[in-house]
Amino acid sequence: VTTGPLLAGLATSWTPAEALPASRTYEWEVEAWRGRDRLDKAPAPLEPAAHFRVIDPATRAALQQLREKSGGSHLLMGLAFAHAGLQADAQREFEAFAKENPQSPLPNNLLSSLGSL
């Protein structure tokens, strides 16, 4: 478990002093304190853990190249992001795919499958 620095005042972001190693998934939480009193915590105790993944440069380049060649296909990019373990990006693409194809059950099936990845 690694902890970051305390942020003062109205700070809304934090950048690590060194780049995080790629190809790893990280878990984060944030606590808001006033003096010795903890005001809030995110995610809340009963909510699922919050994760993010740092992808390696080769995967990042491949995803960028695919985006340039995909012709704006939300389905293709959603599948590529899901394969790379980038669930939030995949979800965003599948939601856009669902808006483009409101009659198709495929987008909703893909969105529900993200929870099992």
Short mmCIF file of C-alpha atoms in Angstrom, two decimals:
data_model
loop_
_atom_site.label_atom_id
_atom_site.label_comp_id
_atom_site.label_asym_id
_atom_site.label_seq_id
_atom_site.Cartn_x
_atom_site.Cartn_y
_atom_site.Cartn_z
CA VAL A 1 0.00 0.00 0.00
CA THR A 2 1.39 3.34 -1.04
CA THR A 3 -0.04 6.63 0.10
CA GLY A 4 0.22 9.91 -1.68
CA PRO A 5 0.85 13.29 -0.15
CA LEU A 6 -1.69 15.35 1.73
CA LEU A 7 -3.19 18.00 -0.50
CA ALA A 8 -4.11 21.31 1.03
CA GLY A 9 -7.07 23.57 0.40
CA LEU A 10 -9.13 23.08 -2.72
CA ALA A 11 -6.72 20.81 -4.61
CA THR A 12 -8.55 18.56 -7.06
CA SER A 13 -5.69 16.61 -8.60
CA TRP A 14 -2.40 14.99 -7.81
CA THR A 15 0.42 13.92 -10.11
CA PRO A 16 2.99 11.39 -8.89
CA ALA A 17 6.61 12.55 -8.75
CA GLU A 18 7.60 9.65 -11.02
CA ALA A 19 5.68 7.92 -13.79
CA LEU A 20 3.78 4.86 -12.60
CA PRO A 21 5.06 1.60 -14.06
CA ALA A 22 3.03 0.46 -17.07
CA SER A 23 1.07 -2.77 -17.46
CA ARG A 24 -0.19 -2.59 -13.91
CA THR A 25 -3.59 -1.96 -12.40
CA TYR A 26 -3.78 0.39 -9.45
CA GLU A 27 -6.40 0.94 -6.79
CA TRP A 28 -7.10 4.37 -5.37
CA GLU A 29 -9.10 6.00 -2.64
CA VAL A 30 -9.47 9.56 -1.44
CA GLU A 31 -10.25 10.83 2.03
CA ALA A 32 -11.34 14.37 2.90
CA TRP A 33 -10.22 15.62 6.31
CA ARG A 34 -10.77 18.79 8.30
CA GLY A 35 -8.26 18.82 11.09
CA ARG A 36 -8.57 15.45 12.81
CA ASP A 37 -12.08 14.77 11.50
CA ARG A 38 -12.56 12.64 8.40
CA LEU A 39 -15.38 14.19 6.38
CA ASP A 40 -15.73 11.68 3.59
CA LYS A 41 -14.09 8.84 1.72
CA ALA A 42 -14.34 7.72 -1.90
CA PRO A 43 -15.15 5.13 -2.81
CA ALA A 44 -17.49 4.72 0.17
CA PRO A 45 -16.91 1.64 2.34
CA LEU A 46 -19.63 -0.47 0.69
CA GLU A 47 -18.83 0.62 -2.88
CA PRO A 48 -16.51 -1.42 -5.09
CA ALA A 49 -12.86 -0.46 -5.18
CA ALA A 50 -11.79 2.15 -7.73
CA HIS A 51 -9.14 0.99 -10.18
CA PHE A 52 -7.16 2.42 -13.03
CA ARG A 53 -4.61 0.87 -15.37
CA VAL A 54 -1.45 2.31 -16.85
CA ILE A 55 -0.97 0.80 -20.27
CA ASP A 56 2.38 0.23 -21.87
CA PRO A 57 3.58 2.53 -24.69
CA ALA A 58 3.16 -0.17 -27.36
CA THR A 59 -0.50 -0.74 -26.43
CA ARG A 60 -1.12 3.01 -26.31
CA ALA A 61 0.40 3.39 -29.80
CA ALA A 62 -1.61 0.45 -31.17
CA LEU A 63 -4.86 1.89 -29.78
CA GLN A 64 -4.08 5.29 -31.27
CA GLN A 65 -3.30 3.74 -34.64
CA LEU A 66 -6.50 1.68 -34.50
CA ARG A 67 -8.54 4.79 -33.66
CA GLU A 68 -7.08 6.57 -36.70
CA LYS A 69 -7.95 3.64 -38.97
CA SER A 70 -11.28 2.62 -37.38
CA GLY A 71 -13.44 5.09 -39.29
CA GLY A 72 -15.05 6.15 -36.01
CA SER A 73 -16.29 2.65 -35.18
CA HIS A 74 -17.38 2.67 -31.54
CA LEU A 75 -17.82 -1.10 -31.66
CA LEU A 76 -14.25 -1.72 -32.80
CA MET A 77 -12.76 0.73 -30.31
CA GLY A 78 -14.90 -0.63 -27.48
CA LEU A 79 -13.67 -4.15 -28.17
CA ALA A 80 -10.06 -2.96 -28.40
CA PHE A 81 -10.29 -1.02 -25.12
CA ALA A 82 -11.94 -3.98 -23.38
CA HIS A 83 -9.19 -6.29 -24.64
CA ALA A 84 -6.56 -3.86 -23.28
CA GLY A 85 -8.30 -3.88 -19.88
CA LEU A 86 -9.52 -0.28 -20.19
CA GLN A 87 -13.08 -0.76 -18.99
CA ALA A 88 -14.09 2.90 -18.65
CA ASP A 89 -12.95 3.62 -22.21
CA ALA A 90 -14.70 0.49 -23.47
CA GLN A 91 -17.88 1.48 -21.65
CA ARG A 92 -17.82 4.95 -23.21
CA GLU A 93 -17.41 3.44 -26.70
CA PHE A 94 -20.16 0.84 -26.17
CA GLU A 95 -22.52 3.55 -24.89
CA ALA A 96 -21.86 5.58 -28.04
CA PHE A 97 -22.41 2.41 -30.09
CA ALA A 98 -25.75 1.91 -28.28
CA LYS A 99 -26.88 5.45 -29.18
CA GLU A 100 -26.05 4.76 -32.83
CA ASN A 101 -27.89 1.40 -32.77
CA PRO A 102 -30.88 1.80 -30.42
CA GLN A 103 -32.71 -1.24 -31.82
CA SER A 104 -29.81 -3.66 -31.42
CA PRO A 105 -29.36 -5.78 -28.26
CA LEU A 106 -25.61 -6.09 -28.94
CA PRO A 107 -24.53 -2.83 -27.24
CA ASN A 108 -26.33 -3.72 -24.01
CA ASN A 109 -24.89 -7.23 -24.08
CA LEU A 110 -21.40 -5.79 -24.48
CA LEU A 111 -21.96 -3.28 -21.67
CA SER A 112 -23.14 -6.03 -19.30
CA SER A 113 -20.18 -8.20 -20.22
CA LEU A 114 -17.78 -5.48 -19.07
CA GLY A 115 -18.71 -6.19 -15.47
CA SER A 116 -17.36 -9.73 -15.81
CA LEU A 117 -13.95 -8.69 -17.17
#
